[in-house]
mmCIF file of C-alpha atoms and ligand atoms in Angstrom:
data_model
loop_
_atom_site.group_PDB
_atom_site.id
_atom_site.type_symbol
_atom_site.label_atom_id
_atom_site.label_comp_id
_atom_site.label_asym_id
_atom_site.label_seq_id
_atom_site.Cartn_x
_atom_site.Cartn_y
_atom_site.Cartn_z
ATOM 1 C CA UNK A 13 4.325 16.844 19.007
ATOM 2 C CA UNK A 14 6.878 18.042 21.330
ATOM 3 C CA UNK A 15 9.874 17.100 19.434
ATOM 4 C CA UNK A 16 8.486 19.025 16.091
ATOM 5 C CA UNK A 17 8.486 16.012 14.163
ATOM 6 C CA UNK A 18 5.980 13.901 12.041
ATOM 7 C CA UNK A 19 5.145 11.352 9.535
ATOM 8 C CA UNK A 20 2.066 10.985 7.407
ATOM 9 C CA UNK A 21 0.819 8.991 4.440
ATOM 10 C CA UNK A 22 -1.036 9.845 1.948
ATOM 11 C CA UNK A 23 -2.611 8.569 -1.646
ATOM 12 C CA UNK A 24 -2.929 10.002 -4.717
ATOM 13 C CA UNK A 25 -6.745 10.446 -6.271
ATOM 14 C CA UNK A 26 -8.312 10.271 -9.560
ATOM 15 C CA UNK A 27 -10.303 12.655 -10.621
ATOM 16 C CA UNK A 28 -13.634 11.627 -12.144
ATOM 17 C CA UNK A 29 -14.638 15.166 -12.422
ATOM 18 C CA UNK A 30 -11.860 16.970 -12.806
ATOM 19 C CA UNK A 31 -10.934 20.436 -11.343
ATOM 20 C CA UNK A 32 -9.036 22.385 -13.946
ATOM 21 C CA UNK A 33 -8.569 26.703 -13.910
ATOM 22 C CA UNK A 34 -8.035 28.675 -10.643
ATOM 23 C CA UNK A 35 -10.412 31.342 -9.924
ATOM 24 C CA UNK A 36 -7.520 32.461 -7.243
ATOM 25 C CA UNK A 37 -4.328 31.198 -8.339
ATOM 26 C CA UNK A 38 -2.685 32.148 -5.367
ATOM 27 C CA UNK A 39 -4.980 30.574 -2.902
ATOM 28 C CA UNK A 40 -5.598 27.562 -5.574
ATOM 29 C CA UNK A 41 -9.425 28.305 -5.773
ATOM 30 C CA UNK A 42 -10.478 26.226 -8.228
ATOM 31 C CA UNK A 43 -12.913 27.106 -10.769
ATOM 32 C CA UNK A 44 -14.785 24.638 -10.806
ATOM 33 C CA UNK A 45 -16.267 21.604 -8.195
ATOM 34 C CA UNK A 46 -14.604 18.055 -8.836
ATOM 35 C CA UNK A 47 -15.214 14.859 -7.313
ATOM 36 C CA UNK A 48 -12.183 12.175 -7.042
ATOM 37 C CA UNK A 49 -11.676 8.743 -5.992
ATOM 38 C CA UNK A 50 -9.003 8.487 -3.086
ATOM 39 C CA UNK A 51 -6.728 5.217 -4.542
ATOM 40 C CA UNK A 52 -5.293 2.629 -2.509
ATOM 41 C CA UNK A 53 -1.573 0.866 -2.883
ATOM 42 C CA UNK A 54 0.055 3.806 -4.437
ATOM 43 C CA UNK A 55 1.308 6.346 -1.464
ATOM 44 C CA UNK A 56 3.519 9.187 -0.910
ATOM 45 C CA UNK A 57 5.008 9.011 2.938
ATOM 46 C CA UNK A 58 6.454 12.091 4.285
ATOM 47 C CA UNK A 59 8.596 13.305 6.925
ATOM 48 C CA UNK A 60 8.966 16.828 8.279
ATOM 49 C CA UNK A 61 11.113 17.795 11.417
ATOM 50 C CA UNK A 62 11.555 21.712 12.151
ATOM 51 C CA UNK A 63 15.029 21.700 13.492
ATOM 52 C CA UNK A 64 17.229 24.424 14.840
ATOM 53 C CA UNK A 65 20.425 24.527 13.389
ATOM 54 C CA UNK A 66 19.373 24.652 9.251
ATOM 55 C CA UNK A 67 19.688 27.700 7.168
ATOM 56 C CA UNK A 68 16.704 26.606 4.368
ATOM 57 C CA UNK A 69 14.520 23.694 4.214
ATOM 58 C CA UNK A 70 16.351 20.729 2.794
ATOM 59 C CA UNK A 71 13.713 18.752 1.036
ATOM 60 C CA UNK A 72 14.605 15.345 -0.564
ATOM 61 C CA UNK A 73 12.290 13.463 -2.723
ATOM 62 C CA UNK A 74 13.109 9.260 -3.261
ATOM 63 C CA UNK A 75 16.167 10.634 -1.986
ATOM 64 C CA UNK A 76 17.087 12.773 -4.515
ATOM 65 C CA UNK A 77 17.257 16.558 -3.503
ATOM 66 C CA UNK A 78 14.142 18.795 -4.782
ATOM 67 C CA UNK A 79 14.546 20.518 -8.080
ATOM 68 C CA UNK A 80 15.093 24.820 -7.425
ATOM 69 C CA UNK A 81 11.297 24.392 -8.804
ATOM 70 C CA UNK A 82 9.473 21.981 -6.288
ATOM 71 C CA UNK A 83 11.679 23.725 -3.196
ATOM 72 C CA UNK A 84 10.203 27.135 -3.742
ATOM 73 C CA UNK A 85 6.737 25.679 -4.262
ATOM 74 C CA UNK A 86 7.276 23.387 -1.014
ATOM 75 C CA UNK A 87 8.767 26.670 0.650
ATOM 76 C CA UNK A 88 6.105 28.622 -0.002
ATOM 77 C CA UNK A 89 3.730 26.194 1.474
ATOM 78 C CA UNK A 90 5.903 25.611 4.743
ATOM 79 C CA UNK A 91 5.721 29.568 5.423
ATOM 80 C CA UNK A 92 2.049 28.396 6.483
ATOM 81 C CA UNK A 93 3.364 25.904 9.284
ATOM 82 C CA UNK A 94 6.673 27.545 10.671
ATOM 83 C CA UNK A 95 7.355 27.081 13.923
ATOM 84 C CA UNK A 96 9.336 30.186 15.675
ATOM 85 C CA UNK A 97 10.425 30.753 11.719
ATOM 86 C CA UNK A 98 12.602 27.627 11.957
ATOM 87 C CA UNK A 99 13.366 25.577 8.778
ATOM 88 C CA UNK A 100 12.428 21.563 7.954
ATOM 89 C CA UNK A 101 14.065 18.529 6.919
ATOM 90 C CA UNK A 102 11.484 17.178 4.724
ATOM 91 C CA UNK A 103 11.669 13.557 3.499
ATOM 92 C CA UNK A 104 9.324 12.318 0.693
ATOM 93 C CA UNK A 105 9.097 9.161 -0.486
ATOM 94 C CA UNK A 106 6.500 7.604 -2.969
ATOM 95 C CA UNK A 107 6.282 4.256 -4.606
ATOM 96 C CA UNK A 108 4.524 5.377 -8.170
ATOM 97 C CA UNK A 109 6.185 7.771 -10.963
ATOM 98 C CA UNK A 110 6.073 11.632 -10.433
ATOM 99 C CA UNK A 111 4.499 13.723 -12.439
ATOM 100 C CA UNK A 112 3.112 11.611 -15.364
ATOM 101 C CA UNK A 113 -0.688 12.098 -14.324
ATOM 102 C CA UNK A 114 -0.411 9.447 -11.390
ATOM 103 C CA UNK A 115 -1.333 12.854 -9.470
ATOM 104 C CA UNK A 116 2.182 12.974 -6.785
ATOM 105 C CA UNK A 117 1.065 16.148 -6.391
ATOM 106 C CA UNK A 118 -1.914 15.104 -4.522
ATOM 107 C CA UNK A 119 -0.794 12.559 -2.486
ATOM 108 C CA UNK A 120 2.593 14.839 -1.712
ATOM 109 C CA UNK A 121 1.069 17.802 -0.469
ATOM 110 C CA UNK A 122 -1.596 16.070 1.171
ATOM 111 C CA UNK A 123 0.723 13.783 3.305
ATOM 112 C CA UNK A 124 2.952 17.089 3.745
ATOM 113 C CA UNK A 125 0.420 19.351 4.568
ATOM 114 C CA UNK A 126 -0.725 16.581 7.356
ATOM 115 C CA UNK A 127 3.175 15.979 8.520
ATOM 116 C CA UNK A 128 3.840 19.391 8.686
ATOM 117 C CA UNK A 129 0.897 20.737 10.943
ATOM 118 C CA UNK A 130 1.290 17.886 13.040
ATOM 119 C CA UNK A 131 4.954 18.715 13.839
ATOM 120 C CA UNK A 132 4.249 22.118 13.967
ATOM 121 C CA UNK A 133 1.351 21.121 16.853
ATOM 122 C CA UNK A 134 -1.382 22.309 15.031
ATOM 123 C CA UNK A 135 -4.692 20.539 15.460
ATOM 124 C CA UNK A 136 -6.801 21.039 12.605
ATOM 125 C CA UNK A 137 -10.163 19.568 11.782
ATOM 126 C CA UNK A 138 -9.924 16.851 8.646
ATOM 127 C CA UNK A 139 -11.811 20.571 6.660
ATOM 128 C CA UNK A 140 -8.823 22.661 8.015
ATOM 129 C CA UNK A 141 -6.729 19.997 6.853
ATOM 130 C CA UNK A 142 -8.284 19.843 3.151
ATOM 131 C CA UNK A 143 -8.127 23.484 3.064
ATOM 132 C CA UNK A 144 -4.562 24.123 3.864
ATOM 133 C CA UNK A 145 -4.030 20.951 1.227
ATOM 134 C CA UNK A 146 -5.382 22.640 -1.674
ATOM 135 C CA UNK A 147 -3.260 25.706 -1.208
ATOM 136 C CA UNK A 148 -0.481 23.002 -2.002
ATOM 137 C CA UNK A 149 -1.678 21.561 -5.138
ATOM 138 C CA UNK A 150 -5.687 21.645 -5.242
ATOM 139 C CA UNK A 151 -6.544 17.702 -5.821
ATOM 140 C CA UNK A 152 -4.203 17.466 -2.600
ATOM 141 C CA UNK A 153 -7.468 18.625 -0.835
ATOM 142 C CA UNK A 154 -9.215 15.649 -1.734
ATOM 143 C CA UNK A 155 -6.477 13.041 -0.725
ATOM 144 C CA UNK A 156 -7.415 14.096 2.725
ATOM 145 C CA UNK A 157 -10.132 11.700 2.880
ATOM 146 C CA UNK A 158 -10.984 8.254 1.812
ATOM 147 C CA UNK A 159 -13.761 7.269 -0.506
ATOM 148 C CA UNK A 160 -15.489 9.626 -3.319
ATOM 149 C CA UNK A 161 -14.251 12.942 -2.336
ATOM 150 C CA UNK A 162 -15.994 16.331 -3.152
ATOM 151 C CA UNK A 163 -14.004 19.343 -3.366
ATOM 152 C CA UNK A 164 -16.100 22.364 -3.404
ATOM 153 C CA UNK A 165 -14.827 25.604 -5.976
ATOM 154 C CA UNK A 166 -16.133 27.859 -2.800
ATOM 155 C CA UNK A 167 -16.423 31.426 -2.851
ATOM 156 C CA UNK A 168 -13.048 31.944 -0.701
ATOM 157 C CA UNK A 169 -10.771 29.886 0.927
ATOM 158 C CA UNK A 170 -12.479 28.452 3.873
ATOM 159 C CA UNK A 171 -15.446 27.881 1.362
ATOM 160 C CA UNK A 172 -13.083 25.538 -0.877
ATOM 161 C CA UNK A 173 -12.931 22.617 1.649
ATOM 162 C CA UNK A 174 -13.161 18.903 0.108
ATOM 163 C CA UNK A 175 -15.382 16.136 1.874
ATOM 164 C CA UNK A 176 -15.714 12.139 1.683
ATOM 165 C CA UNK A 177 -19.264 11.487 -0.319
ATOM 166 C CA UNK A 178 -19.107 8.142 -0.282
ATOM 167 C CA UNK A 179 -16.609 5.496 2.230
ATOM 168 C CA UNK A 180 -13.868 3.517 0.611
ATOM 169 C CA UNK A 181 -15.868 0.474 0.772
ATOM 170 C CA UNK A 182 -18.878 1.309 -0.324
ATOM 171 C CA UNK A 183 -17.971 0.626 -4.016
ATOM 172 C CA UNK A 184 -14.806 -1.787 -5.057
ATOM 173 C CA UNK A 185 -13.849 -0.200 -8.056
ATOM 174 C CA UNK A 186 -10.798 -0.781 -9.482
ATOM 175 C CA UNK A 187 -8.055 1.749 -11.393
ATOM 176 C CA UNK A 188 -5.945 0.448 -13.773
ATOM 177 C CA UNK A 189 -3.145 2.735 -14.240
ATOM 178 C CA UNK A 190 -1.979 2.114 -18.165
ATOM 179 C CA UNK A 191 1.937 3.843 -18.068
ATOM 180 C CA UNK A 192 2.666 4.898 -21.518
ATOM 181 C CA UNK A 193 5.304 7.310 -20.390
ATOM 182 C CA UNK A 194 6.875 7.127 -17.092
ATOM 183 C CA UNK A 195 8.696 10.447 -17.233
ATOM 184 C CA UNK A 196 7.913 13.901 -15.341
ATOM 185 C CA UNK A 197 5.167 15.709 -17.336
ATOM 186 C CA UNK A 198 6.889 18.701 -19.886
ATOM 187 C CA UNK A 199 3.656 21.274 -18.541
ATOM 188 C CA UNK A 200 2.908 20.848 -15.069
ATOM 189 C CA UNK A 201 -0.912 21.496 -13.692
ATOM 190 C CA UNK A 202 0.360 24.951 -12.431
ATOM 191 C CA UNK A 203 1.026 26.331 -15.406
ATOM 192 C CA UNK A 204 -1.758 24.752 -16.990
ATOM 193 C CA UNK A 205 -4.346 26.034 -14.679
ATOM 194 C CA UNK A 206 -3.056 29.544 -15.551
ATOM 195 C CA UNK A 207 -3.905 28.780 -19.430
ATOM 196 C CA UNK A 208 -7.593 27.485 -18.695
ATOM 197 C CA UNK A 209 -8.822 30.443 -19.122
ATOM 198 C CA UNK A 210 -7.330 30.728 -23.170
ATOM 199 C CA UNK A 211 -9.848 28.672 -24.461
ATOM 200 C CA UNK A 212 -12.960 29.286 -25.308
ATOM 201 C CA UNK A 213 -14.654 26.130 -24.213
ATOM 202 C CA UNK A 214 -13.625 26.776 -20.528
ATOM 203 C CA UNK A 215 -16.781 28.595 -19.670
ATOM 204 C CA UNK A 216 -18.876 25.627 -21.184
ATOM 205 C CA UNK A 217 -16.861 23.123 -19.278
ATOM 206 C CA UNK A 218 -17.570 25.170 -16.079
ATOM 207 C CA UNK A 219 -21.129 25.915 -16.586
ATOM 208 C CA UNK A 220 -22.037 22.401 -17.310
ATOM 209 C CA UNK A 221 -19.906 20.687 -14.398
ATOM 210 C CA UNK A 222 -23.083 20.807 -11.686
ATOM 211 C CA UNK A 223 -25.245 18.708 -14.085
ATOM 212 C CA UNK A 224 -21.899 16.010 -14.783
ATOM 213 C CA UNK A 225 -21.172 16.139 -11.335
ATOM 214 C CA UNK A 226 -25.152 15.014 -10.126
ATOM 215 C CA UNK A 227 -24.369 12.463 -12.605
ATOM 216 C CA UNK A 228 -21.692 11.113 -10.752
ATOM 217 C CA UNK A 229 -23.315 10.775 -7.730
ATOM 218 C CA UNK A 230 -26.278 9.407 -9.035
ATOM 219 C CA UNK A 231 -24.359 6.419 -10.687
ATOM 220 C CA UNK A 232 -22.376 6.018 -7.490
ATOM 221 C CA UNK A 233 -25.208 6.310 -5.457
ATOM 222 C CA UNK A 234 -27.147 3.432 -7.640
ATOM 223 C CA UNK A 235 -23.861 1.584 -8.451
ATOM 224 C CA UNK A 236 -25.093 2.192 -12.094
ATOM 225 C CA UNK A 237 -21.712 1.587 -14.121
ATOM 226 C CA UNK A 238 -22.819 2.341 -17.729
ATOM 227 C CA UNK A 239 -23.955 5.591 -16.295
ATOM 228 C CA UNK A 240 -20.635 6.413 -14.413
ATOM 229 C CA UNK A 241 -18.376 5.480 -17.555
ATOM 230 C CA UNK A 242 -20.729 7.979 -19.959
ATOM 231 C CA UNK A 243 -20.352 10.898 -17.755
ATOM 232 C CA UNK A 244 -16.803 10.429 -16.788
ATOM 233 C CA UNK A 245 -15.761 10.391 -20.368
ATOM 234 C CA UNK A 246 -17.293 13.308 -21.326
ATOM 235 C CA UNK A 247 -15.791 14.843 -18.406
ATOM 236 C CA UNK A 248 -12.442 13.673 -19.090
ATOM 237 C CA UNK A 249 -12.507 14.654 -22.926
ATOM 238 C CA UNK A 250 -14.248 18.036 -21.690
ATOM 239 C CA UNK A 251 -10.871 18.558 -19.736
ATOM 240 C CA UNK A 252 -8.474 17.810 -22.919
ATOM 241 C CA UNK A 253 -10.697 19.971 -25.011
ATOM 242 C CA UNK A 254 -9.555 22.768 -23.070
ATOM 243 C CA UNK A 255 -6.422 21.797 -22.675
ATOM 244 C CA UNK A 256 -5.890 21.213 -26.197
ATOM 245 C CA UNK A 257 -7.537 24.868 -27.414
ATOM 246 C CA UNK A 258 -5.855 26.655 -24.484
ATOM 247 C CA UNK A 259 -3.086 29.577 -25.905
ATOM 248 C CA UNK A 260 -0.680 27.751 -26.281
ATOM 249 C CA UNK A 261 -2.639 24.402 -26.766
ATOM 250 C CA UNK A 262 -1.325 21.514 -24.356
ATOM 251 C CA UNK A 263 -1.469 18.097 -25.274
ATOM 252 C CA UNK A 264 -0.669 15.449 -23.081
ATOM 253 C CA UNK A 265 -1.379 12.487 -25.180
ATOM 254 C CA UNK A 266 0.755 10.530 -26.614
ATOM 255 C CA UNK A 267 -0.444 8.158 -29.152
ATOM 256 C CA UNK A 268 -0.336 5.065 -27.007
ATOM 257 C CA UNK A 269 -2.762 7.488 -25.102
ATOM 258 C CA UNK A 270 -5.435 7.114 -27.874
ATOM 259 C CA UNK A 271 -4.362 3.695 -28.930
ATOM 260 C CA UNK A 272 -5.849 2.601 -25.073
ATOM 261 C CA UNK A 273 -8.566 5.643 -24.765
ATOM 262 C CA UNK A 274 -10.336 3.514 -28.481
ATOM 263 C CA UNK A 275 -9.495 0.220 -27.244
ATOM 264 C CA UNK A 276 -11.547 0.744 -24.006
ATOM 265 C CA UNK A 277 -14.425 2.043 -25.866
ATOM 266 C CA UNK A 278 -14.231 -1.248 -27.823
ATOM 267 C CA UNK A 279 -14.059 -3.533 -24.577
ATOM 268 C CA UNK A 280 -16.697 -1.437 -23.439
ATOM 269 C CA UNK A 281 -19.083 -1.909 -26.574
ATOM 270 C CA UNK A 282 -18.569 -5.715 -26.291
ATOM 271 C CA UNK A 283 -19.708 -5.517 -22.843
ATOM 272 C CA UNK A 284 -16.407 -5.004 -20.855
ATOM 273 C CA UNK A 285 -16.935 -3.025 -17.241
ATOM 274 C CA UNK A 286 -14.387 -0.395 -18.234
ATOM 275 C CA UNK A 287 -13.887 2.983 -18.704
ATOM 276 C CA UNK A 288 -10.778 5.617 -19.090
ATOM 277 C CA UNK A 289 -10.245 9.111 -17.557
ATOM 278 C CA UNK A 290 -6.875 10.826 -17.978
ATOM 279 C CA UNK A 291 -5.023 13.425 -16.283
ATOM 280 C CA UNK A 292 -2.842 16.239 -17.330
ATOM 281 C CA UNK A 293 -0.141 13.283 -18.416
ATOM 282 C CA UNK A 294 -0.254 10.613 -21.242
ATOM 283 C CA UNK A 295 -1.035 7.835 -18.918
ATOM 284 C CA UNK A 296 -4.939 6.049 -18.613
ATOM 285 C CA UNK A 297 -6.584 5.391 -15.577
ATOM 286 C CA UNK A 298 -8.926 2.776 -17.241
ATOM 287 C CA UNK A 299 -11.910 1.985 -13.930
ATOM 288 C CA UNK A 300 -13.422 -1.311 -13.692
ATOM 289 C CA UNK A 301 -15.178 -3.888 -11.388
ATOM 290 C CA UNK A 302 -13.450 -6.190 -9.312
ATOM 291 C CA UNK A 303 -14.583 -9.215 -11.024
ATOM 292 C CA UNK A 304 -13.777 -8.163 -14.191
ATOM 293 C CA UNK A 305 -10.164 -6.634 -12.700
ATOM 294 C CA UNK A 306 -7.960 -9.541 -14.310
ATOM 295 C CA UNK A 307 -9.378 -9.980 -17.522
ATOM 296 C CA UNK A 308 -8.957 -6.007 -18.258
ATOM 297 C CA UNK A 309 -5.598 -5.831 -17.217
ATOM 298 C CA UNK A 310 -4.464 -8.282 -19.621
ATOM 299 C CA UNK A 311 -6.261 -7.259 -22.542
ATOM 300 C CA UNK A 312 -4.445 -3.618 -21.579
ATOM 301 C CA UNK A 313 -0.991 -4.864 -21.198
ATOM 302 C CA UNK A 314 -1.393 -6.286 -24.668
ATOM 303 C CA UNK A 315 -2.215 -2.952 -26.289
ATOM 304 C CA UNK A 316 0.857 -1.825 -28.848
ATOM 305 C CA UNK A 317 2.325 1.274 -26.496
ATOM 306 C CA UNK A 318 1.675 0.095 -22.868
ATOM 307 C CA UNK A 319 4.659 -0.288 -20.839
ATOM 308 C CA UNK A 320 3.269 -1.076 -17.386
ATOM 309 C CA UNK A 321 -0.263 -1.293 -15.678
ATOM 310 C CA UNK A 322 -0.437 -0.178 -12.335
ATOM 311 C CA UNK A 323 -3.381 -1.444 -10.029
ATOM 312 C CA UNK A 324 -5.260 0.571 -7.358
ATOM 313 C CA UNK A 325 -8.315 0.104 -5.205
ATOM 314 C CA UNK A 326 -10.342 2.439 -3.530
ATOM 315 C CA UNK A 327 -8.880 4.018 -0.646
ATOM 316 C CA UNK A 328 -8.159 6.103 2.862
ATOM 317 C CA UNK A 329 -7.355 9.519 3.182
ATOM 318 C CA UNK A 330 -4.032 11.016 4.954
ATOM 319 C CA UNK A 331 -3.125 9.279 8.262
ATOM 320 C CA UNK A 332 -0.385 10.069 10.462
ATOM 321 C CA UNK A 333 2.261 6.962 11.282
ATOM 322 C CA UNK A 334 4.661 6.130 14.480
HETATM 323 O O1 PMV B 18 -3.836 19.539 -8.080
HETATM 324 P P1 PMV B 18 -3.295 19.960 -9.388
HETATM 325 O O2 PMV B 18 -2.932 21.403 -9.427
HETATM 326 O O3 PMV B 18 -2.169 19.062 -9.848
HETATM 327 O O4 PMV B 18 -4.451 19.813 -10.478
HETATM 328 C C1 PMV B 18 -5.074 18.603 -10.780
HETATM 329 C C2 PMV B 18 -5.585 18.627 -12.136
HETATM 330 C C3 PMV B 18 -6.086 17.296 -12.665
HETATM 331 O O5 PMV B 18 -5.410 16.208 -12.098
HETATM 332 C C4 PMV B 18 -5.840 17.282 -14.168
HETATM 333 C C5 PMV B 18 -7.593 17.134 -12.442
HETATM 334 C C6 PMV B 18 -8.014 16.818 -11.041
HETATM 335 O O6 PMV B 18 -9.089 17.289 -10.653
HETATM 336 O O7 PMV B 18 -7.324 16.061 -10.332
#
């Protein structure tokens, strides 16, 4: 772009196998493979121009200037995209809560890391792209694309590249966000990463991923729903195990958290299409089946603790916009 300027959008993902614990924490090499679903009708849009006359980036985010925290994480990640070592104005806006396992950090760095390059007149492939993502927050990767995303742990960087497995359409299925707690997360996913390695269940979590992550596919592959909702479970509850023997333990539940995690088991045992996975936040993403989309969000909405559902489909990846 020849006047250094662009604007890209870009949704957040959830994780159905999630990616937690660097093996380069640097480079965000992840230690593990994870596989994500790119959402729909939650986005993060982002402007970056490289201007002339500024002394430091000036990032704002809904308007509201960057905390001293997420401008020298968004700095550091510019260094990769200056242009003649001039600075950005850097406008973010998203249309979900921050920070409370809604996954911001996805969608943001993944619409940034598209805005950025583009302004800077980079071309990179939709890999490139994915790469230079994850060295902004490491789901960001996967918002690149649309669908069921892969993101591969890779030996080095340009080995840790995510890729679509399956298009947005190929599945409807739905994400109901249950909001039990709308604020910023106390422990964010950096720091967290960094305490993986405390527990001792990390090296089980990592050595059985492959076999959870086959599952996955398999269930997409065959639409097999009973089959997805086992194996994402475990997955999920793998992740909080760790989390929750880590040194020191994080826990991000809140007891609304388990008050929705037993009542979806329940639906589920009565023959409800539902299942929850949860991030590093107190909020469920509770996954369902179109048809069954309505019926699930009210029996959530009536559970003691829930103060909002939001409601996501299945989605693109980062796109550039006029
Ligand atoms: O991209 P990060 O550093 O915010 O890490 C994401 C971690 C989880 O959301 C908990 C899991 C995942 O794979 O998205």
């Amino acid at each position: 772009m020849n006047d250094r300027s662009a604007t890209a959008i870009a949704s957040p993902n959830i994780a159905l196998i999630k990616y937690w614990g660097n093996r380069d924490a640097n480079l965000r090499i992840p230690a593990n493979d994870s596989l994500s679903l790119t959402l729909s009708g939650l986005e993060t849009k982002t402007t970056v121009r490289f201007l002339p006359d500024l002394e430091r980036d000036s990032i704002t985010i809904n308007g509201q200037p960057a905390s001293e925290q997420t401008q020298a994480r968004m700095e550091g990640f510019l260094s990769h995209f200056r242009v003649s070592s001039l600075h950005a104005q850097i406008e973010s806006e998203s249309n979900f809560p921050i920070g409370a396992g809604a996954a911001s950090s996805a969608s943001g760095f993944s619409a940034l890391a598209l805005a950025a390059s583009t302004a800077a007149g980079l071309q990179l492939t939709p890999r490139e792209l994915s790469v230079l993502a994850r060295m902004g927050s490491g789901s960001a990767a996967r918002s690149v694309f649309g669908g069921a995303v892969r993101l591969y742990a890779g030996a080095n960087s340009e080995s840790s590249f995510a890729e679509q497995v399956f298009p947005s359409d190929y599945w409807p299925l739905v994400d109901l966000i249950a909001i039990v707690n709308p604020d910023h997360k106390s422990v964010g996913s950096t720091r967290g990463h960094a305490l993986a390695e405390t527990s001792p269940l990390q090296s089980a979590r990592i050595a059985d991923t492959p076999s959870r992550l086959q599952r996955v596919l398999k269930a997409l592959e065959f639409h097999d729903f009973e089959a997805l909702a086992e194996v994402c479970e475990l997955d999920s509850n793998l992740m909080h195990a760790v989390m929750q023997t880590s040194t020191p333990p994080l826990l991000y539940w809140a007891p609304a958290t388990v008050t929705i995690m037993q009542a979806v088991r329940r639906f589920r045992a009565k023959g409800e299409p539902v299942f929850y996975t949860i991030d590093a936040g107190p909020n469920v993403h509770c996954l369902t089946l179109p048809e069954a989309g309505s019926r699930i969000r009210s029996l959530i909405e009536q559970l003691p603790g829930t103060i909002d559902v939001l409601e996501a489909g299945i989605g693109e990846g980062a796109h550039l916009v006029p």
